[in-house]
């Protein structure tokens, strides 16, 4: 598939996907999300790739779903096309770790897309928000569900009901983002983090991601049980023996991802 709304590149084991509609602050269109889903399909299937890094430009990660594309739609249009299902959610189904590297606006669908990723890091100029209320609607790609899990009810209600934005520091304090960097070093730091994670044992990464995501869906006792079973299963992996032996032999592990 030829991409017109995203740009992709590969650096060692890291796939970089850049949202690329700068004229509309990377507003998320149907075509862009189809391309993004296609890119995720490809990188997920590619054994050479360990981590996907999703980013925008210095002004915007994404300023939301494309309002021009939605303005004339009817409820039946939205329902029958199951708008925001399938390709829009593809990234949340990826088994490989995905890092969102956010500078500038991450609003509406942009904030929701970042929250579908596993880790959000951002520049000090980043702004996060769910301003859909100002358009007479509500978040439609998980904003009301994922934001509350990330920042708690008080801030999620505040942001969704007032449409206000959070700056990078507040987002870090609230637990929405894990690291904040000066805007001019974000790209380098994002790449460093992605490369570091891509250098780990792949099956261990998959298991960790699956176990953490299970915490969203289940009770603590079920989650602990699930984690314990995965932990036991990890001892069937060559990487378990290699990782532990390498530690004791004071050398770097050589992962076989098996
Ligand atoms: N959809 C379509 N176009 C958008 C857009 C969006 N979400 N956000 C920005 N643009 C366009 C603007 O229309 C403008 O286009 P023109 O140059 O052709 O006029 C261009 O991007 C630049 O935007 P501004 O001139 O508005 O830039 P600014 O710096 O003055 O303001 C902003 C930046 C505060 C982010 C402002 O653009 C804004 O409020 N954007 C809309 C944010 C929003 O409401 N997002 C939620 C969308 S709905 C949604 O996402 C639903 C969901 O849950 C999935």
Tab-separated table of C-alpha atoms and ligand atoms in Angstrom:
chain	number	residue	atom	x	y	z
A	1	UNK	CA	0.000	0.000	0.000
A	2	UNK	CA	1.309	3.443	-0.921
A	3	UNK	CA	1.032	5.835	2.013
A	4	UNK	CA	-0.058	9.446	1.597
A	5	UNK	CA	-1.041	10.350	5.151
A	6	UNK	CA	1.698	8.667	7.139
A	7	UNK	CA	5.402	8.159	6.671
A	8	UNK	CA	7.203	5.011	7.748
A	9	UNK	CA	10.856	4.164	8.239
A	10	UNK	CA	12.915	1.528	10.000
A	11	UNK	CA	15.991	2.021	12.149
A	12	UNK	CA	17.472	-1.290	13.293
A	13	UNK	CA	14.655	-3.056	15.164
A	14	UNK	CA	12.479	0.059	15.532
A	15	UNK	CA	9.713	0.937	13.076
A	16	UNK	CA	8.902	4.641	13.058
A	17	UNK	CA	5.439	5.719	11.915
A	18	UNK	CA	4.954	9.458	11.480
A	19	UNK	CA	1.471	10.928	11.090
A	20	UNK	CA	1.732	13.239	8.133
A	21	UNK	CA	-1.126	15.687	7.512
A	22	UNK	CA	0.632	18.797	8.816
A	23	UNK	CA	-1.767	21.262	7.153
A	24	UNK	CA	-4.593	20.057	9.411
A	25	UNK	CA	-2.444	19.375	12.479
A	26	UNK	CA	-2.456	15.655	11.657
A	27	UNK	CA	-6.242	15.386	11.986
A	28	UNK	CA	-7.052	11.686	11.777
A	29	UNK	CA	-8.887	10.822	8.584
A	30	UNK	CA	-10.341	7.519	7.477
A	31	UNK	CA	-7.551	7.125	4.909
A	32	UNK	CA	-4.851	7.922	7.451
A	33	UNK	CA	-6.192	5.324	9.873
A	34	UNK	CA	-6.425	2.733	7.090
A	35	UNK	CA	-2.773	3.394	6.282
A	36	UNK	CA	-1.811	3.260	9.947
A	37	UNK	CA	-3.570	-0.095	10.350
A	38	UNK	CA	-1.804	-1.420	7.258
A	39	UNK	CA	1.572	-0.268	8.591
A	40	UNK	CA	0.911	-1.896	11.968
A	41	UNK	CA	-0.106	-5.135	10.201
A	42	UNK	CA	3.174	-5.107	8.298
A	43	UNK	CA	5.431	-4.263	11.226
A	44	UNK	CA	3.704	-6.709	13.528
A	45	UNK	CA	4.347	-9.500	11.032
A	46	UNK	CA	7.976	-8.476	10.482
A	47	UNK	CA	10.335	-10.485	12.718
A	48	UNK	CA	13.033	-7.843	12.343
A	49	UNK	CA	10.895	-5.272	14.181
A	50	UNK	CA	10.761	-5.207	17.972
A	51	UNK	CA	9.047	-1.897	18.718
A	52	UNK	CA	6.845	0.598	16.872
A	53	UNK	CA	7.328	4.296	17.544
A	54	UNK	CA	4.341	6.474	16.627
A	55	UNK	CA	4.875	10.181	16.292
A	56	UNK	CA	3.680	13.401	14.658
A	57	UNK	CA	5.490	16.692	14.146
A	58	UNK	CA	6.641	19.407	16.539
A	59	UNK	CA	3.252	21.209	16.419
A	60	UNK	CA	0.897	18.276	16.625
A	61	UNK	CA	0.811	14.603	17.358
A	62	UNK	CA	-2.815	14.812	16.154
A	63	UNK	CA	-5.509	17.443	16.825
A	64	UNK	CA	-8.322	14.888	16.750
A	65	UNK	CA	-10.463	13.037	14.288
A	66	UNK	CA	-10.978	14.997	11.076
A	67	UNK	CA	-13.978	17.212	11.821
A	68	UNK	CA	-14.524	18.063	8.137
A	69	UNK	CA	-14.910	14.367	7.388
A	70	UNK	CA	-17.571	13.938	10.093
A	71	UNK	CA	-19.584	17.146	9.977
A	72	UNK	CA	-22.273	16.007	7.512
A	73	UNK	CA	-22.578	12.404	8.697
A	74	UNK	CA	-25.834	11.092	10.100
A	75	UNK	CA	-26.251	8.762	12.998
A	76	UNK	CA	-27.149	5.973	10.577
A	77	UNK	CA	-23.972	6.663	8.535
A	78	UNK	CA	-21.881	6.408	11.686
A	79	UNK	CA	-23.662	3.318	12.962
A	80	UNK	CA	-23.743	1.401	9.691
A	81	UNK	CA	-20.070	2.074	8.941
A	82	UNK	CA	-19.262	1.311	12.606
A	83	UNK	CA	-17.208	4.483	12.554
A	84	UNK	CA	-14.036	4.368	14.674
A	85	UNK	CA	-14.069	0.559	14.817
A	86	UNK	CA	-11.644	-1.700	12.911
A	87	UNK	CA	-8.734	0.360	11.551
A	88	UNK	CA	-9.084	3.083	14.151
A	89	UNK	CA	-8.497	0.573	16.927
A	90	UNK	CA	-5.921	-1.586	15.162
A	91	UNK	CA	-3.044	-0.124	17.138
A	92	UNK	CA	-4.573	-1.202	20.445
A	93	UNK	CA	-4.555	-4.825	19.247
A	94	UNK	CA	-0.862	-4.903	18.315
A	95	UNK	CA	1.160	-7.395	20.366
A	96	UNK	CA	4.444	-5.546	19.898
A	97	UNK	CA	5.207	-2.611	22.193
A	98	UNK	CA	4.141	0.742	20.759
A	99	UNK	CA	5.469	4.049	22.040
A	100	UNK	CA	3.659	7.316	21.333
A	101	UNK	CA	6.062	10.230	21.126
A	102	UNK	CA	3.954	13.369	21.442
A	103	UNK	CA	4.824	16.993	20.737
A	104	UNK	CA	2.244	19.759	20.506
A	105	UNK	CA	-1.464	18.930	20.314
A	106	UNK	CA	-2.790	15.500	21.248
A	107	UNK	CA	-6.493	16.285	21.287
A	108	UNK	CA	-9.659	14.247	20.892
A	109	UNK	CA	-8.824	11.270	18.695
A	110	UNK	CA	-5.151	12.298	18.958
A	111	UNK	CA	-5.177	11.870	22.724
A	112	UNK	CA	-7.146	8.656	22.299
A	113	UNK	CA	-4.671	7.313	19.751
A	114	UNK	CA	-1.778	8.069	22.106
A	115	UNK	CA	-3.624	6.263	24.903
A	116	UNK	CA	-3.997	3.166	22.689
A	117	UNK	CA	-0.205	2.944	22.700
A	118	UNK	CA	1.701	1.277	25.546
A	119	UNK	CA	3.860	4.180	26.652
A	120	UNK	CA	3.383	7.899	26.047
A	121	UNK	CA	6.395	10.156	26.246
A	122	UNK	CA	6.139	13.807	25.330
A	123	UNK	CA	7.792	17.129	24.714
A	124	UNK	CA	7.369	19.971	27.181
A	125	UNK	CA	5.085	21.716	24.653
A	126	UNK	CA	2.621	18.817	24.520
A	127	UNK	CA	-1.041	19.403	25.308
A	128	UNK	CA	-3.517	16.630	25.901
A	129	UNK	CA	-7.285	16.957	25.917
A	130	UNK	CA	-10.707	15.616	24.982
A	131	UNK	CA	-12.410	18.746	23.606
A	132	UNK	CA	-15.278	16.884	21.885
A	133	UNK	CA	-17.792	18.492	24.264
A	134	UNK	CA	-17.065	21.801	22.529
A	135	UNK	CA	-18.221	20.212	19.263
A	136	UNK	CA	-21.442	18.984	20.816
A	137	UNK	CA	-20.332	15.362	20.971
A	138	UNK	CA	-18.276	13.083	23.202
A	139	UNK	CA	-15.034	11.152	22.791
A	140	UNK	CA	-15.605	8.187	20.491
A	141	UNK	CA	-12.357	6.194	20.409
A	142	UNK	CA	-12.002	5.368	24.073
A	143	UNK	CA	-11.437	8.807	25.619
A	144	UNK	CA	-13.975	8.376	28.405
A	145	UNK	CA	-12.710	4.857	29.138
A	146	UNK	CA	-8.933	5.044	28.851
A	147	UNK	CA	-8.498	8.536	30.295
A	148	UNK	CA	-10.203	7.620	33.563
A	149	UNK	CA	-7.930	4.600	33.888
A	150	UNK	CA	-4.877	6.776	33.248
A	151	UNK	CA	-5.632	9.856	35.335
A	152	UNK	CA	-8.574	8.942	37.585
A	153	UNK	CA	-12.176	10.118	37.649
A	154	UNK	CA	-11.639	13.676	38.877
A	155	UNK	CA	-9.318	14.732	36.085
A	156	UNK	CA	-11.043	12.630	33.410
A	157	UNK	CA	-14.400	14.238	34.231
A	158	UNK	CA	-12.811	17.680	34.413
A	159	UNK	CA	-11.160	17.290	31.006
A	160	UNK	CA	-14.053	15.639	29.182
A	161	UNK	CA	-16.772	17.884	30.636
A	162	UNK	CA	-14.917	21.182	30.273
A	163	UNK	CA	-12.827	20.281	27.231
A	164	UNK	CA	-9.775	21.835	28.859
A	165	UNK	CA	-6.268	20.665	27.962
A	166	UNK	CA	-3.511	19.362	30.216
A	167	UNK	CA	0.059	20.476	29.707
A	168	UNK	CA	2.976	18.049	29.699
A	169	UNK	CA	3.847	18.453	33.381
A	170	UNK	CA	0.292	17.925	34.544
A	171	UNK	CA	0.022	14.908	32.247
A	172	UNK	CA	3.156	13.440	33.803
A	173	UNK	CA	1.986	14.142	37.371
A	174	UNK	CA	-1.396	12.596	36.586
A	175	UNK	CA	0.161	9.439	35.112
A	176	UNK	CA	-0.916	9.928	31.498
A	177	UNK	CA	2.657	10.187	30.227
A	178	UNK	CA	5.737	8.465	31.570
A	179	UNK	CA	8.476	10.948	30.596
A	180	UNK	CA	8.688	14.593	29.532
A	181	UNK	CA	11.617	15.968	27.519
A	182	UNK	CA	12.615	19.344	26.126
A	183	UNK	CA	11.057	19.573	22.666
A	184	UNK	CA	14.427	19.618	20.888
A	185	UNK	CA	15.546	16.282	22.341
A	186	UNK	CA	12.256	14.367	22.210
A	187	UNK	CA	13.036	12.620	18.924
A	188	UNK	CA	16.434	11.390	20.111
A	189	UNK	CA	15.125	10.281	23.498
A	190	UNK	CA	12.131	8.516	21.939
A	191	UNK	CA	14.446	6.619	19.628
A	192	UNK	CA	16.745	5.710	22.535
A	193	UNK	CA	13.827	4.313	24.538
A	194	UNK	CA	12.442	2.423	21.545
A	195	UNK	CA	15.854	0.905	20.763
A	196	UNK	CA	16.369	-0.070	24.399
A	197	UNK	CA	13.043	-1.921	24.521
A	198	UNK	CA	13.608	-3.446	21.076
A	199	UNK	CA	16.837	-4.923	22.463
A	200	UNK	CA	14.941	-7.069	25.000
A	201	UNK	CA	13.649	-10.627	24.582
A	202	UNK	CA	10.568	-10.412	22.342
A	203	UNK	CA	8.547	-13.163	24.037
A	204	UNK	CA	9.244	-11.545	27.416
A	205	UNK	CA	8.009	-8.201	26.034
A	206	UNK	CA	4.841	-9.793	24.656
A	207	UNK	CA	4.137	-11.501	27.963
A	208	UNK	CA	4.672	-8.316	29.977
A	209	UNK	CA	2.410	-6.319	27.675
A	210	UNK	CA	-0.278	-8.984	27.792
A	211	UNK	CA	-0.114	-9.230	31.589
A	212	UNK	CA	-0.261	-5.467	32.150
A	213	UNK	CA	-3.162	-5.081	29.725
A	214	UNK	CA	-4.977	-7.903	31.515
A	215	UNK	CA	-5.044	-5.673	34.606
A	216	UNK	CA	-7.524	-3.431	32.755
A	217	UNK	CA	-9.927	-6.244	32.101
A	218	UNK	CA	-10.022	-8.369	35.212
A	219	UNK	CA	-9.949	-8.600	39.004
A	220	UNK	CA	-6.691	-8.425	40.961
A	221	UNK	CA	-6.779	-12.102	41.923
A	222	UNK	CA	-7.441	-13.177	38.309
A	223	UNK	CA	-4.722	-10.844	37.094
A	224	UNK	CA	-2.209	-12.212	39.593
A	225	UNK	CA	-3.122	-15.742	38.541
A	226	UNK	CA	-2.666	-14.839	34.866
A	227	UNK	CA	0.715	-13.242	35.599
A	228	UNK	CA	1.883	-16.282	37.600
A	229	UNK	CA	0.956	-18.657	34.762
A	230	UNK	CA	2.820	-16.521	32.222
A	231	UNK	CA	5.781	-16.364	34.596
A	232	UNK	CA	5.852	-20.171	34.775
A	233	UNK	CA	5.513	-20.382	30.985
A	234	UNK	CA	8.495	-18.042	30.608
A	235	UNK	CA	10.675	-20.867	31.956
A	236	UNK	CA	10.021	-22.772	28.729
A	237	UNK	CA	11.864	-20.023	26.861
A	238	UNK	CA	15.515	-20.193	25.868
A	239	UNK	CA	15.698	-16.489	26.623
A	240	UNK	CA	14.924	-17.202	30.302
A	241	UNK	CA	17.973	-19.476	30.672
A	242	UNK	CA	20.139	-17.156	28.606
A	243	UNK	CA	19.075	-14.007	30.496
A	244	UNK	CA	19.665	-15.497	33.923
A	245	UNK	CA	22.954	-17.197	32.960
A	246	UNK	CA	24.219	-14.001	31.318
A	247	UNK	CA	23.538	-12.087	34.539
A	248	UNK	CA	25.467	-14.608	36.631
A	249	UNK	CA	28.321	-14.706	34.098
A	250	UNK	CA	28.427	-10.879	34.051
A	251	UNK	CA	27.912	-10.586	30.285
A	252	UNK	CA	25.265	-9.218	27.961
A	253	UNK	CA	22.527	-11.722	27.056
A	254	UNK	CA	22.213	-12.958	23.499
A	255	UNK	CA	18.500	-13.257	22.896
A	256	UNK	CA	17.181	-15.768	20.417
A	257	UNK	CA	13.610	-14.551	20.942
A	258	UNK	CA	12.577	-18.095	21.571
B	1	LIG	N1	-10.198	18.206	12.103
B	1	LIG	C1	-10.080	18.856	10.926
B	1	LIG	N2	-9.262	19.911	10.760
B	1	LIG	C2	-8.557	20.343	11.821
B	1	LIG	C3	-8.646	19.722	13.077
B	1	LIG	C4	-9.501	18.590	13.196
B	1	LIG	N3	-9.627	17.898	14.341
B	1	LIG	N4	-7.835	20.376	13.944
B	1	LIG	C5	-7.266	21.366	13.245
B	1	LIG	N5	-7.696	21.353	11.973
B	1	LIG	C6	-7.322	22.272	10.893
B	1	LIG	C7	-7.976	23.634	11.014
B	1	LIG	O1	-9.292	23.611	10.505
B	1	LIG	C8	-7.044	24.486	10.218
B	1	LIG	O2	-7.302	24.299	8.859
B	1	LIG	P1	-7.287	25.603	7.840
B	1	LIG	O3	-5.858	26.063	7.883
B	1	LIG	O4	-7.700	25.019	6.541
B	1	LIG	O5	-8.237	26.589	8.438
B	1	LIG	C9	-5.667	23.870	10.478
B	1	LIG	O6	-5.930	22.542	10.967
B	1	LIG	C10	-4.874	24.595	11.543
B	1	LIG	O7	-5.697	24.707	12.687
B	1	LIG	P2	-5.965	26.091	13.449
B	1	LIG	O8	-5.896	27.228	12.500
B	1	LIG	O9	-7.224	25.927	14.234
B	1	LIG	O10	-4.671	26.130	14.382
B	1	LIG	P3	-4.533	26.852	15.819
B	1	LIG	O11	-3.087	26.759	16.137
B	1	LIG	O12	-5.176	28.188	15.803
B	1	LIG	O13	-5.379	25.937	16.828
B	1	LIG	C11	-6.105	23.826	17.811
B	1	LIG	C12	-4.964	24.619	17.115
B	1	LIG	C13	-6.374	24.431	19.188
B	1	LIG	C14	-5.630	22.394	17.951
B	1	LIG	C15	-7.401	23.911	16.940
B	1	LIG	O14	-7.057	23.569	15.593
B	1	LIG	C16	-8.497	23.005	17.383
B	1	LIG	O15	-9.179	23.275	18.338
B	1	LIG	N6	-8.692	21.868	16.635
B	1	LIG	C17	-9.794	20.947	16.888
B	1	LIG	C18	-9.522	20.099	18.110
B	1	LIG	C19	-10.704	19.187	18.365
B	1	LIG	O16	-11.808	19.602	18.593
B	1	LIG	N7	-10.449	17.860	18.310
B	1	LIG	C20	-11.481	16.857	18.525
B	1	LIG	C21	-11.981	16.392	17.187
B	1	LIG	S1	-13.391	15.317	17.330
B	1	LIG	C22	-12.749	13.853	17.806
B	1	LIG	O17	-11.547	13.666	17.849
B	1	LIG	C23	-13.786	12.794	18.174
B	1	LIG	C24	-13.218	11.558	18.708
B	1	LIG	O18	-13.367	11.177	19.842
B	1	LIG	C25	-12.492	10.695	17.862
